[in-house]
């Protein structure tokens, strides 16, 4: 396996890490008003993610940094090409960060209401837009001779991309509901379980529709699958995980449900990545595709970065697991932290 | 405004906003780690109360710092696509290293310190505080290393219109990395010292929370004095390096138009760009030559040596540099006074000095921002010094979109900055030591 492929996988790992971890934060935020019907319930939700959201978001920062370092031409084209959408995500993430940190600190009910609203919007928008961005990149976007995006903002809202956006949104919602079921009790937990079950079924249907739609609209995504049918294991794993969820919900096996939603989400991303490889960005004219070879950094940079990753990532995983162990158990409505 | 100006404005407001939060975080984390250390070793409740109080303020500040940091990283791609293409091979690695080595560390352990405090042992609390401090400071190192490469590129070759890495070590430790790191970090420590001193002074003036205010003031003064004095040394090292590696920038700092021996160090002055001379100047002859090169007879390069299109904007660079240095001197004097009063044992009742310390809280903030302006405006018109012009680095975006997002950024930053200051002030005003004591018992 060459270095470029290794980095395709490593950036993929960072994206999956982000999707699973910050994914439940975004999901909980998007479900803020349906899982948090009372003031007390909302406080529980904020406390459920309060100690960990910050570390989770670093997966995005690191993923962005790694993409910049390993595939700068992809980073440049996608980030500048999707300018307004990126800015929307940025504003959303800023507001979410502030909302979570300040929810207990603001003293007037009005400000707290505002923080709640910002938490919801700041979670919902990225949860929707990340999928739309992926949809565009894998479907194909117009690039000019300098590899700049040659389309418009509304050009990004094509049905195929929106379809990805909706699939992505439900994946985030499912991840959030499953996490909330782990961290809450009683009536709130029942609602979270109910959502987990329903979202799993909705996602199952959407996943199948999306698969058929992509066969028709973006057949290039299935070429690798024809070459190597073993890859079909990935989307099958997604389906199996989703099918198993309702049963586990009935047995109150929350941990298993969360594991299943995580596997489903991870394999969804892998399914798309396997179809995309060795491309990063599909251009309307195939000659302009940004691939892991024509858009990468030099072999030396890839090597240095690999050393950094091999030293750093295991350490990160160790203390992340430690932190989650400290914070295991149910969330409460009291003000925690400072 | 053209596209470059709009993108520069966007980066400027984001960087200035981000840098409003970062320095306090860097220095306060170190002070909190020290307080946690004292609590761990002595088990004295006063240290526990101090650590908790300052961590509370740290948390209010930290949140917005993180959020605006993400914006910084994204902007390289969104607004500076051609810059990203040019430097990606070199610039991305420190950013990724920051994430992997530093940012995960600080984010995870700040979570533990804030939310897990009563679930972990005193020793583990100390360790968490140390890791937060280590993480934030390491973070600063990687970011400054990346920025320094833009100022003094090293460890690369040009290939196919891109800078390609030849030595990671040389690129990370480019000629300006260490001087700039020491100078910036030192400024951050002074910021935290003045913040701690100012808030403590406020309590002493009000005769509130005296049990934490007195030791905090002491810690702040000693910490502040060490780094305010060290800053004279670090600032000097940094300026010497600029003289060698970025002579046009140094000439702009000092308003030196003609190359000359015995170049004067200006105390006051006003550069007149149109007539290429200073409208007036008061300086010490020979001192600049001596400071820059260690020899009064060594000439210092003047601005006129550089073609018009390669000169940085002189007036803003000159003013920001001189104001920064002036503020630094003012802060050092205030600290010397505070130390004298501390030794004489009269500081807690010196109303005038306490008031001064309270009103001085903004000074290091202003000095930090001025330092950033000096460094970044002084680098213009280059985005990568001598290699890539800022105007060649910008994303080809729709100007109308940029106007819109600039307005949004300004509105959002004003709102968040206001909210943060409001929460800080409220937290300080509402803090009641005795109430904290009660809460502690409930937890126990």
XYZ file of C-alpha atoms in Angstrom:
782
model
C 0.000 0.000 0.000
C 1.497 3.372 -0.963
C 1.720 6.412 1.328
C -1.030 8.225 -0.541
C -3.448 5.382 0.089
C -2.384 5.232 3.723
C -3.254 8.903 4.051
C -6.559 8.429 2.258
C -7.341 5.892 4.972
C -5.984 8.013 7.805
C -7.978 11.089 6.824
C -10.902 8.683 6.575
C -10.239 7.487 10.127
C -10.267 11.090 11.358
C -13.516 11.790 9.521
C -15.074 8.649 11.004
C -13.782 9.588 14.471
C -15.418 12.956 14.057
C -18.662 11.507 12.742
C -19.020 9.026 15.619
C -17.950 11.297 18.473
C -19.001 14.795 17.548
C -21.773 13.034 15.660
C -23.619 12.278 18.865
C -23.133 15.881 20.002
C -24.654 17.160 16.781
C -27.420 14.580 17.045
C -28.250 15.483 20.637
C -28.288 19.159 19.655
C -30.554 18.533 16.672
C -32.946 16.666 18.983
C -32.639 19.295 21.716
C -36.304 20.252 21.771
C -37.807 16.825 21.246
C -35.547 15.049 23.733
C -35.540 18.020 26.071
C -39.147 18.924 26.626
C -38.642 20.513 30.036
C -35.991 22.794 31.431
C -34.642 19.914 33.506
C -34.420 17.585 30.513
C -32.576 20.192 28.472
C -30.051 20.678 31.229
C -29.482 16.924 31.316
C -28.784 16.960 27.579
C -26.273 19.806 27.892
C -24.548 17.968 30.737
C -24.526 14.738 28.726
C -22.164 16.298 26.183
C -20.624 19.140 28.227
C -17.467 17.367 29.398
C -16.652 15.748 26.050
C -17.887 17.874 23.139
C -14.707 19.920 23.087
C -12.447 16.902 22.643
C -14.873 15.549 20.056
C -14.700 18.659 17.953
C -10.914 18.403 17.828
C -11.434 15.437 15.493
C -12.746 17.943 12.949
C -9.860 20.334 13.495
C -7.336 17.538 13.201
C -9.114 16.074 10.191
C -9.009 19.500 8.546
C -5.339 19.893 9.426
C -4.519 16.420 8.118
C -6.387 17.043 4.866
C -4.536 20.347 4.485
C -1.202 18.652 5.129
C -1.679 15.470 3.117
C -3.923 16.698 0.294
C -3.584 20.498 0.171
C -5.087 20.755 -3.298
C -8.273 19.048 -2.131
C -8.396 21.258 0.929
C -7.983 24.395 -1.167
C -10.534 23.486 -3.839
C -13.252 22.161 -1.544
C -13.009 24.780 1.188
C -12.928 27.729 -1.198
C -15.414 26.151 -3.593
C -18.029 25.585 -0.929
C -17.361 29.002 0.574
C -20.803 30.055 1.765
C -21.704 26.566 2.940
C -18.421 26.348 4.861
C -19.060 29.718 6.467
C -22.521 28.557 7.477
C -20.982 25.492 9.138
C -18.386 27.686 10.844
C -20.913 30.103 12.275
C -22.971 27.146 13.424
C -20.017 25.519 15.182
C -19.027 28.798 16.849
C -22.536 29.276 18.172
C -22.797 25.688 19.326
C -19.531 25.926 21.244
C -20.600 29.083 22.985
C -24.107 27.777 23.652
C -22.851 24.604 25.342
C -20.257 26.413 27.433
C -22.487 29.303 28.449
C -25.820 27.506 28.894
C -25.464 27.343 32.657
C -23.545 30.575 32.962
C -26.070 33.045 31.576
C -28.443 34.214 34.255
C -31.576 35.444 32.514
C -34.198 33.054 31.102
C -34.083 35.017 27.842
C -30.389 34.437 27.339
C -30.720 30.793 28.304
C -33.477 30.402 25.735
C -31.192 31.992 23.179
C -28.374 29.606 24.106
C -30.758 26.677 23.684
C -31.795 27.947 20.261
C -28.200 28.426 19.193
C -27.344 24.936 20.426
C -30.111 23.478 18.278
C -29.287 25.494 15.143
C -25.549 25.121 15.654
C -25.983 21.354 15.709
C -28.679 20.915 13.077
C -27.018 22.930 10.299
C -23.684 21.059 10.305
C -25.507 17.735 10.669
C -27.350 18.527 7.437
C -24.597 20.335 5.521
C -21.783 17.818 5.998
C -23.783 15.287 4.003
C -24.578 17.820 1.291
C -20.862 18.580 0.935
C -19.994 14.887 0.613
C -22.794 14.436 -1.897
C -21.329 17.147 -4.103
C -17.780 15.879 -3.902
C -18.704 12.326 -4.870
C -21.247 13.280 -7.518
C -18.967 15.661 -9.363
C -18.536 19.420 -9.338
C -17.420 21.778 -12.097
C -13.735 22.702 -11.700
C -11.866 25.247 -13.826
C -8.300 24.916 -15.124
C -6.890 26.145 -11.790
C -8.925 23.522 -9.886
C -11.272 26.199 -8.530
C -14.957 25.477 -8.156
C -16.646 26.956 -11.206
C -20.257 26.663 -10.068
C -22.576 28.683 -7.853
C -23.765 28.276 -4.272
C -27.161 27.073 -5.437
C -25.421 24.654 -7.758
C -24.426 22.796 -4.607
C -28.067 22.108 -3.797
C -28.644 19.507 -6.486
C -31.048 16.648 -5.634
C -28.239 14.098 -5.387
C -26.345 16.199 -2.832
C -29.518 16.960 -0.886
C -30.242 13.243 -0.767
C -26.817 12.711 0.814
C -27.573 15.538 3.195
C -30.758 13.869 4.396
C -29.110 10.472 4.780
C -26.308 12.152 6.739
C -28.763 14.059 8.904
C -30.551 10.871 9.929
C -27.244 9.195 10.668
C -26.399 12.061 13.032
C -29.886 11.978 14.573
C -29.602 8.242 15.148
C -26.163 8.614 16.709
C -27.492 11.363 18.989
C -30.592 9.449 20.021
C -28.568 6.338 20.854
C -26.141 8.385 22.948
C -28.976 10.190 24.729
C -30.501 6.812 25.613
C -27.205 5.932 27.310
C -27.047 9.131 29.330
C -30.680 9.683 30.365
C -33.314 7.939 32.454
C -37.046 7.446 32.684
C -39.383 9.119 30.244
C -36.599 10.986 28.469
C -34.735 7.751 27.917
C -37.852 6.077 26.556
C -38.216 8.848 24.000
C -34.562 8.541 23.032
C -35.024 4.776 22.580
C -38.120 5.295 20.488
C -36.180 7.725 18.297
C -33.281 5.299 17.989
C -35.636 2.630 16.700
C -37.472 4.917 14.277
C -34.369 6.618 12.959
C -32.728 3.248 12.376
C -35.682 2.174 10.239
C -35.834 5.483 8.372
C -32.099 5.350 7.736
C -32.431 1.761 6.505
C -34.961 2.838 3.903
C -32.995 5.964 2.953
C -29.811 3.925 2.623
C -31.457 1.554 0.177
C -33.018 4.390 -1.820
C -29.678 6.217 -1.835
C -27.925 3.103 -3.073
C -30.304 2.690 -5.991
C -30.294 6.409 -6.756
C -26.489 6.478 -6.862
C -26.411 3.429 -9.166
C -28.466 5.455 -11.626
C -27.119 8.981 -11.077
C -23.492 8.324 -10.181
C -22.511 4.891 -11.525
C -18.811 5.775 -11.196
C -19.225 5.238 -7.438
C -19.852 1.533 -8.065
C -16.909 0.787 -10.347
C -14.624 -0.307 -7.502
C -17.383 -2.613 -6.297
C -17.463 -4.353 -9.660
C -13.716 -4.801 -9.570
C -13.692 -6.060 -5.990
C -17.102 -7.420 -4.954
C -15.764 -8.069 -1.452
C -16.363 -4.364 -0.834
C -20.112 -5.076 -0.692
C -19.423 -6.202 2.870
C -19.363 -2.526 3.863
C -22.897 -1.475 2.867
C -24.140 -4.882 4.053
C -22.660 -4.210 7.495
C -24.557 -0.928 7.569
C -27.790 -2.737 6.768
C -27.216 -5.496 9.305
C -26.396 -3.000 12.057
C -29.500 -0.980 11.321
C -31.719 -4.067 11.211
C -30.445 -5.214 14.603
C -31.165 -1.909 16.340
C -34.937 -2.221 16.944
C -34.471 -5.590 18.655
C -31.813 -4.268 20.970
C -33.917 -1.207 21.714
C -36.712 -3.539 22.885
C -34.261 -5.350 25.175
C -32.953 -2.020 26.588
C -29.444 -2.960 25.441
C -28.369 0.684 25.062
C -24.694 -0.027 24.833
C -25.299 -2.459 21.977
C -27.575 0.035 20.237
C -24.902 2.717 20.427
C -22.285 0.303 19.123
C -24.597 -0.638 16.263
C -25.316 2.975 15.307
C -21.586 3.673 15.403
C -20.831 0.695 13.154
C -23.617 1.729 10.803
C -22.301 5.296 10.581
C -18.683 4.201 10.133
C -19.531 1.685 7.413
C -21.697 4.238 5.600
C -18.686 6.519 5.358
C -16.449 3.620 4.335
C -18.945 2.588 1.667
C -18.738 6.010 0.061
C -14.949 6.166 0.487
C -14.515 2.760 -1.180
C -16.520 3.979 -4.148
C -14.558 7.206 -4.346
C -11.013 5.803 -4.096
C -8.548 6.829 -5.504
C -10.384 10.090 -6.075
C -11.059 12.782 -3.502
C -13.146 15.088 -5.606
C -14.987 14.071 -8.751
C -14.947 16.796 -11.392
C -17.588 17.199 -14.083
C -14.784 16.512 -16.555
C -13.133 13.312 -15.298
C -9.665 14.506 -16.412
C -9.832 17.144 -13.691
C -10.639 14.765 -10.826
C -8.597 15.463 -7.713
C -7.047 12.142 -6.773
C -4.898 10.947 -3.912
C -1.950 11.228 -6.313
C -2.375 14.488 -8.208
C -3.590 16.425 -5.166
C -1.230 15.146 -2.505
C 1.734 16.536 -0.648
C 5.278 15.347 -1.302
C 6.374 11.871 -0.124
C 8.509 13.478 2.603
C 5.574 15.393 4.081
C 3.407 12.273 3.970
C 6.153 10.339 5.750
C 6.692 12.966 8.457
C 2.953 13.174 8.999
C 2.696 9.406 9.268
C 5.278 9.419 12.050
C 3.327 12.177 13.819
C 0.107 10.179 13.496
C 1.665 6.900 14.657
C 3.011 8.553 17.809
C 0.070 10.843 18.515
C -3.106 8.937 17.727
C -2.609 6.005 20.155
C -1.927 8.457 22.992
C -5.034 10.436 22.090
C -7.135 7.275 22.082
C -5.792 6.253 25.499
C -6.721 9.422 27.309
C -9.967 9.840 25.412
C -11.027 6.418 26.698
C -9.906 7.454 30.195
C -12.023 10.627 30.029
C -15.109 8.700 28.907
C -14.593 6.298 31.798
C -14.500 9.165 34.291
C -17.737 10.529 32.857
C -19.567 7.214 32.462
C -23.024 6.950 33.957
C -26.134 9.070 33.677
C -26.140 12.822 33.173
C -27.870 15.032 35.754
C -29.586 18.421 35.488
C -27.375 20.245 38.040
C -24.849 22.777 36.940
C -21.590 20.938 36.541
C -18.271 22.509 35.929
C -17.853 26.183 36.424
C -12.435 47.159 -1.616
C -10.947 44.473 -3.799
C -10.975 40.764 -3.150
C -7.595 40.700 -1.402
C -8.520 43.567 0.902
C -11.818 41.864 1.788
C -10.161 38.538 2.536
C -7.453 40.274 4.520
C -10.089 42.098 6.524
C -11.797 38.781 7.228
C -8.579 37.181 8.387
C -7.634 40.233 10.427
C -10.883 40.427 12.359
C -10.821 36.695 12.994
C -7.193 36.666 14.110
C -7.599 39.709 16.327
C -10.738 38.224 17.820
C -9.067 34.837 18.348
C -5.980 36.450 19.836
C -8.160 38.288 22.311
C -8.749 34.927 24.063
C -5.642 32.881 23.498
C -2.975 34.736 25.528
C -4.967 34.649 28.751
C -5.589 30.934 28.239
C -1.879 30.254 27.778
C -0.744 32.070 30.894
C -3.666 31.358 33.176
C -3.337 27.619 32.514
C 0.198 27.762 33.910
C -0.925 29.702 36.988
C -3.801 27.295 37.614
C -1.411 24.347 37.331
C 0.767 26.028 39.970
C -2.229 26.511 42.278
C -3.266 22.885 41.799
C 0.293 21.868 42.617
C 0.207 23.832 45.857
C -3.164 22.307 46.763
C -1.938 18.808 45.948
C 1.173 19.231 48.122
C -0.269 21.227 51.047
C -3.947 20.216 51.023
C -4.604 23.844 51.999
C -8.213 24.799 51.169
C -7.201 28.308 50.162
C -5.266 26.953 47.166
C -8.234 24.808 46.216
C -10.518 27.854 46.279
C -8.051 29.848 44.212
C -7.659 27.126 41.626
C -11.429 26.728 41.333
C -12.060 30.431 41.014
C -9.488 31.032 38.311
C -10.525 27.878 36.459
C -14.050 29.275 36.342
C -12.808 32.397 34.557
C -10.522 30.276 32.392
C -13.542 28.296 31.194
C -15.537 31.388 30.190
C -12.569 32.541 28.153
C -11.598 29.160 26.689
C -14.889 28.401 24.928
C -14.725 31.317 22.530
C -11.015 30.759 21.973
C -11.716 27.252 20.687
C -14.598 28.333 18.486
C -12.658 31.131 16.835
C -9.644 28.836 16.412
C -11.644 26.567 14.125
C -12.481 29.584 11.989
C -8.795 30.405 11.674
C -7.958 26.969 10.339
C -10.858 26.863 7.891
C -10.011 30.284 6.481
C -6.757 29.065 4.973
C -8.835 26.868 2.702
C -11.876 29.075 2.207
C -10.246 32.454 1.650
C -6.654 31.622 0.751
C -6.918 28.673 -1.620
C -3.854 29.606 -3.658
C -1.905 30.090 -0.474
C -3.014 26.627 0.666
C -1.917 25.138 -2.648
C 1.441 26.872 -2.451
C 2.320 26.010 1.159
C 0.206 22.930 1.860
C 3.213 20.637 1.766
C 4.763 22.551 4.655
C 2.086 24.499 6.458
C -0.453 21.735 7.017
C 1.848 19.450 8.994
C 2.249 21.792 11.997
C -1.514 22.370 12.002
C -2.154 18.644 12.055
C 0.550 18.161 14.685
C -1.133 20.806 16.794
C -4.354 18.840 16.622
C -2.813 15.461 17.389
C -0.289 16.449 20.057
C -1.745 19.515 21.691
C -5.359 20.289 21.004
C -6.764 16.886 21.932
C -4.770 17.104 25.141
C -6.018 20.494 26.270
C -9.619 19.857 25.225
C -9.868 16.480 26.908
C -8.227 17.515 30.151
C -10.044 20.825 30.435
C -13.197 18.690 30.316
C -11.814 16.617 33.193
C -10.768 19.667 35.161
C -14.092 21.431 34.720
C -16.539 18.574 35.000
C -14.592 15.760 36.574
C -12.931 17.681 39.370
C -14.782 15.904 42.135
C -14.548 12.503 40.457
C -10.748 12.401 40.326
C -8.032 12.567 42.981
C -6.110 15.713 43.926
C -3.025 14.333 42.217
C -5.007 13.612 39.048
C -6.429 17.142 39.182
C -2.918 18.504 39.311
C -1.904 16.266 36.421
C -4.941 17.417 34.409
C -4.062 21.065 35.049
C -0.484 20.419 33.961
C -1.663 18.675 30.790
C -4.039 21.541 29.983
C -1.187 24.015 30.436
C 1.202 21.822 28.467
C -1.375 21.322 25.699
C -2.214 25.008 25.287
C 1.453 25.991 25.258
C 2.370 23.241 22.815
C -0.544 24.354 20.671
C 0.948 27.823 20.590
C 4.284 26.385 19.559
C 2.909 24.624 16.474
C 0.856 27.607 15.371
C 3.774 29.959 15.813
C 6.049 27.521 13.976
C 3.602 27.558 11.045
C 3.331 31.330 11.115
C 7.091 31.720 11.424
C 7.637 29.700 8.301
C 5.603 32.322 6.441
C 7.894 34.989 7.852
C 11.211 33.216 7.370
C 10.740 30.225 5.028
C 13.255 27.400 5.482
C 13.629 23.687 4.768
C 11.894 23.806 1.361
C 12.508 23.926 -2.370
C 10.306 25.389 -5.084
C 8.862 22.827 -7.478
C 6.035 23.262 -9.961
C 4.995 26.548 -8.358
C 4.687 24.996 -4.897
C 6.941 24.953 -1.862
C 8.041 21.373 -1.270
C 9.365 20.191 2.067
C 13.039 19.190 2.186
C 13.569 19.206 5.953
C 10.769 19.108 8.511
C 13.116 20.177 11.274
C 14.368 23.212 9.380
C 10.846 24.172 8.361
C 9.490 23.934 11.923
C 12.527 25.606 13.477
C 12.794 28.330 10.853
C 14.978 31.299 11.876
C 12.093 33.185 13.488
C 10.308 30.302 15.233
C 12.036 30.369 18.613
C 12.374 34.151 18.988
C 8.731 34.603 18.038
C 7.557 31.729 20.254
C 9.383 33.062 23.314
C 8.190 36.603 22.694
C 4.551 35.639 22.117
C 4.388 33.200 24.995
C 5.997 35.715 27.308
C 3.406 38.292 26.281
C 0.708 35.760 27.113
C 2.153 35.134 30.570
C 2.261 38.865 31.270
C -1.372 39.082 30.136
C -2.410 36.404 32.614
C -0.376 38.064 35.361
C -2.119 41.402 34.832
C -5.485 39.703 34.646
C -4.920 37.908 37.946
C -3.457 41.034 39.581
C -6.290 43.238 38.332
C -9.089 40.967 39.499
C -7.349 40.417 42.855
C -6.896 44.168 43.214
C -10.613 44.628 42.590
C -11.424 42.284 45.487
C -8.907 43.958 47.775
C -10.365 47.374 46.975
C -13.801 46.007 47.823
C -12.489 44.008 50.781
C -14.140 40.928 49.293
C -12.751 37.396 48.879
C -9.581 38.526 50.572
C -8.517 34.959 51.302
C -7.989 34.223 47.614
C -7.207 37.757 46.469
C -4.074 38.214 48.581
C -2.194 35.062 47.575
C -3.416 35.463 43.971
C -2.044 38.992 43.859
C 1.306 37.749 45.172
C 1.494 34.948 42.624
C 0.467 37.376 39.862
C 3.088 39.961 40.768
C 5.972 37.516 40.964
C 4.946 35.705 37.783
C 4.368 39.016 36.030
C 7.647 40.573 37.084
C 9.694 37.601 35.920
C 8.117 37.646 32.485
C 7.889 41.415 32.062
C 11.646 41.636 32.624
C 12.366 38.565 30.495
C 10.319 40.197 27.743
C 12.890 42.946 27.360
C 15.409 40.227 26.551
C 13.082 38.151 24.328
C 11.857 41.247 22.491
C 15.431 42.197 21.796
C 16.307 38.728 20.457
C 13.253 38.826 18.230
C 14.046 42.297 16.863
C 17.654 41.244 16.138
C 16.347 38.284 14.176
C 13.937 40.530 12.226
C 16.863 42.848 11.421
C 18.678 39.949 9.798
C 15.839 38.013 8.175
C 13.242 40.707 7.384
C 15.149 43.999 7.015
C 12.251 45.805 5.298
C 10.070 45.018 8.298
C 12.668 46.290 10.744
C 13.057 49.519 8.762
C 9.282 49.979 8.981
C 9.286 49.232 12.747
C 11.791 51.974 13.281
C 10.934 54.479 10.577
C 14.407 54.311 9.044
C 14.202 55.642 5.464
C 17.868 55.898 4.528
C 20.474 53.216 5.132
C 22.855 54.657 7.665
C 25.461 53.919 10.284
C 24.809 54.989 13.861
C 21.101 54.549 13.130
C 18.984 56.135 15.863
C 16.392 54.379 17.971
C 13.289 56.521 17.759
C 11.459 57.294 20.977
C 8.839 59.296 19.113
C 8.226 59.911 15.446
C 5.721 60.072 12.616
C 6.640 58.516 9.272
C 5.433 60.403 6.218
C 5.124 57.812 3.470
C 4.450 60.343 0.699
C 7.649 62.292 1.196
C 9.625 59.216 2.302
C 10.846 60.799 5.515
C 9.712 61.256 9.095
C 7.581 64.327 9.755
C 9.410 64.547 13.069
C 11.526 62.257 15.169
C 13.178 62.114 18.572
C 15.709 59.346 18.938
C 18.881 58.101 20.532
C 21.666 58.143 17.908
C 23.429 54.866 17.251
C 21.230 52.847 19.562
C 19.333 51.051 16.796
C 22.565 50.006 15.071
C 23.767 48.745 18.400
C 20.551 46.881 19.255
C 20.154 45.339 15.828
C 23.746 44.400 15.132
C 25.659 44.891 18.385
C 27.790 47.624 16.817
C 26.986 51.351 16.511
C 28.937 51.620 13.255
C 27.027 48.835 11.534
C 24.547 50.312 9.043
C 20.821 49.546 9.319
C 19.049 49.119 5.986
C 16.575 51.881 5.190
C 13.143 51.538 3.591
C 14.332 53.228 0.392
C 16.551 50.199 -0.313
C 13.397 48.248 -1.118
C 11.307 48.789 -4.254
C 7.988 50.558 -3.648
C 5.959 47.424 -4.308
C 7.889 45.415 -1.715
C 7.538 47.822 1.179
C 5.168 47.083 4.033
C 2.687 49.809 5.042
C 5.080 51.983 7.043
C 2.856 54.020 9.325
C 0.745 51.196 10.842
C 3.836 49.028 11.330
C 5.765 51.895 12.946
C 2.917 52.931 15.219
C 1.909 49.446 16.348
C 5.527 48.560 17.086
C 6.216 51.709 19.097
C 2.941 51.530 20.993
C 3.620 47.887 21.856
C 7.078 48.673 23.183
C 5.738 51.681 25.109
C 3.019 49.585 26.738
C 5.598 46.943 27.619
C 7.723 49.527 29.421
C 4.682 50.913 31.223
C 3.738 47.430 32.432
C 7.266 46.694 33.602
C 7.275 49.930 35.646
C 3.909 49.075 37.228
C 5.248 45.636 38.165
C 8.421 47.038 39.676
C 6.323 49.357 41.811
C 4.089 46.456 42.823
C 7.105 44.359 43.827
C 8.505 47.159 45.952
C 5.175 47.523 47.721
C 4.907 43.760 48.117
C 8.331 43.584 49.767
C 7.459 46.530 52.023
C 4.309 44.632 52.966
C 2.085 47.600 52.128
C 0.550 46.514 48.861
C -2.795 45.290 50.205
C -3.626 48.780 51.460
C -2.145 50.840 48.643
C -5.400 52.032 47.069
C -3.684 53.921 44.262
C -1.585 50.960 43.146
C -4.508 48.559 43.433
C -6.634 50.840 41.262
C -3.812 51.116 38.755
C -3.509 47.330 38.564
C -7.253 47.036 38.003
C -7.236 49.586 35.187
C -4.148 48.024 33.620
C -5.985 44.769 32.766
C -6.532 45.842 29.121
C -2.932 46.938 28.502
C -1.344 43.553 27.784
C -4.327 42.676 25.573
C -3.696 45.785 23.506
C 0.031 45.075 23.430
C -0.593 41.518 22.182
C -2.818 42.712 19.353
C -0.335 45.415 18.441
C 2.373 42.778 18.333
C 0.290 40.724 15.955
C -0.316 43.752 13.735
C 3.384 44.610 13.789
C 4.358 41.099 12.732
C 1.686 40.558 10.091
C 1.357 44.023 8.564
C 5.148 44.302 8.636
C 5.333 41.179 6.439
C 3.198 42.673 3.683
C 2.997 42.663 0.726
C 4.221 39.114 1.145
C 2.090 36.323 2.539
C 5.163 34.087 2.430
C 8.104 36.408 2.815
C 9.927 36.853 -0.463
C 8.103 33.940 -2.131
C 4.384 34.606 -2.493
C 2.529 37.903 -2.554
C -0.664 38.186 -0.523
C -2.574 39.262 -3.630
C -1.544 36.030 -5.422
C -2.726 33.843 -2.565
C -6.357 34.757 -2.279
C -9.299 32.544 -3.294
C -11.126 33.776 -6.374
C -14.401 34.360 -4.599
C -17.394 36.527 -5.261
C -16.704 39.879 -3.554
C -20.367 40.276 -2.610
C -20.197 37.007 -0.645
C -17.171 38.311 1.201
C -18.888 41.566 2.099
C -21.768 39.559 3.498
C -19.601 37.212 5.544
C -17.437 40.080 6.810
C -20.507 41.835 8.130
C -21.683 38.598 9.733
C -18.289 37.968 11.320
C -18.195 41.472 12.772
C -21.709 41.101 14.192
C -21.015 37.644 15.611
C -17.696 38.635 17.136
C -19.140 41.756 18.727
C -21.949 39.687 20.207
C -19.628 36.956 21.484
C -16.998 39.365 22.748
C -19.659 41.364 24.576
C -21.248 38.238 26.024
C -17.889 36.929 27.185
C -16.901 40.190 28.885
C -20.341 40.395 30.470
C -19.977 36.853 31.846
C -16.441 37.493 33.047
C -17.427 40.670 34.876
C -20.498 39.015 36.326
C -18.525 35.995 37.482
C -15.986 38.229 39.198
C -18.628 40.471 40.775
C -20.832 37.642 41.974
C -18.037 35.534 43.383
C -18.361 34.989 47.068
C -15.729 32.955 48.774
C -17.942 31.871 51.640
C -20.641 30.667 49.273
C -18.045 28.540 47.500
C -17.113 27.075 50.862
C -20.695 25.954 51.445
C -20.923 24.403 47.990
C -17.727 22.509 48.671
C -19.185 20.934 51.771
C -22.257 19.851 49.883
C -20.109 18.075 47.317
C -18.060 16.425 50.040
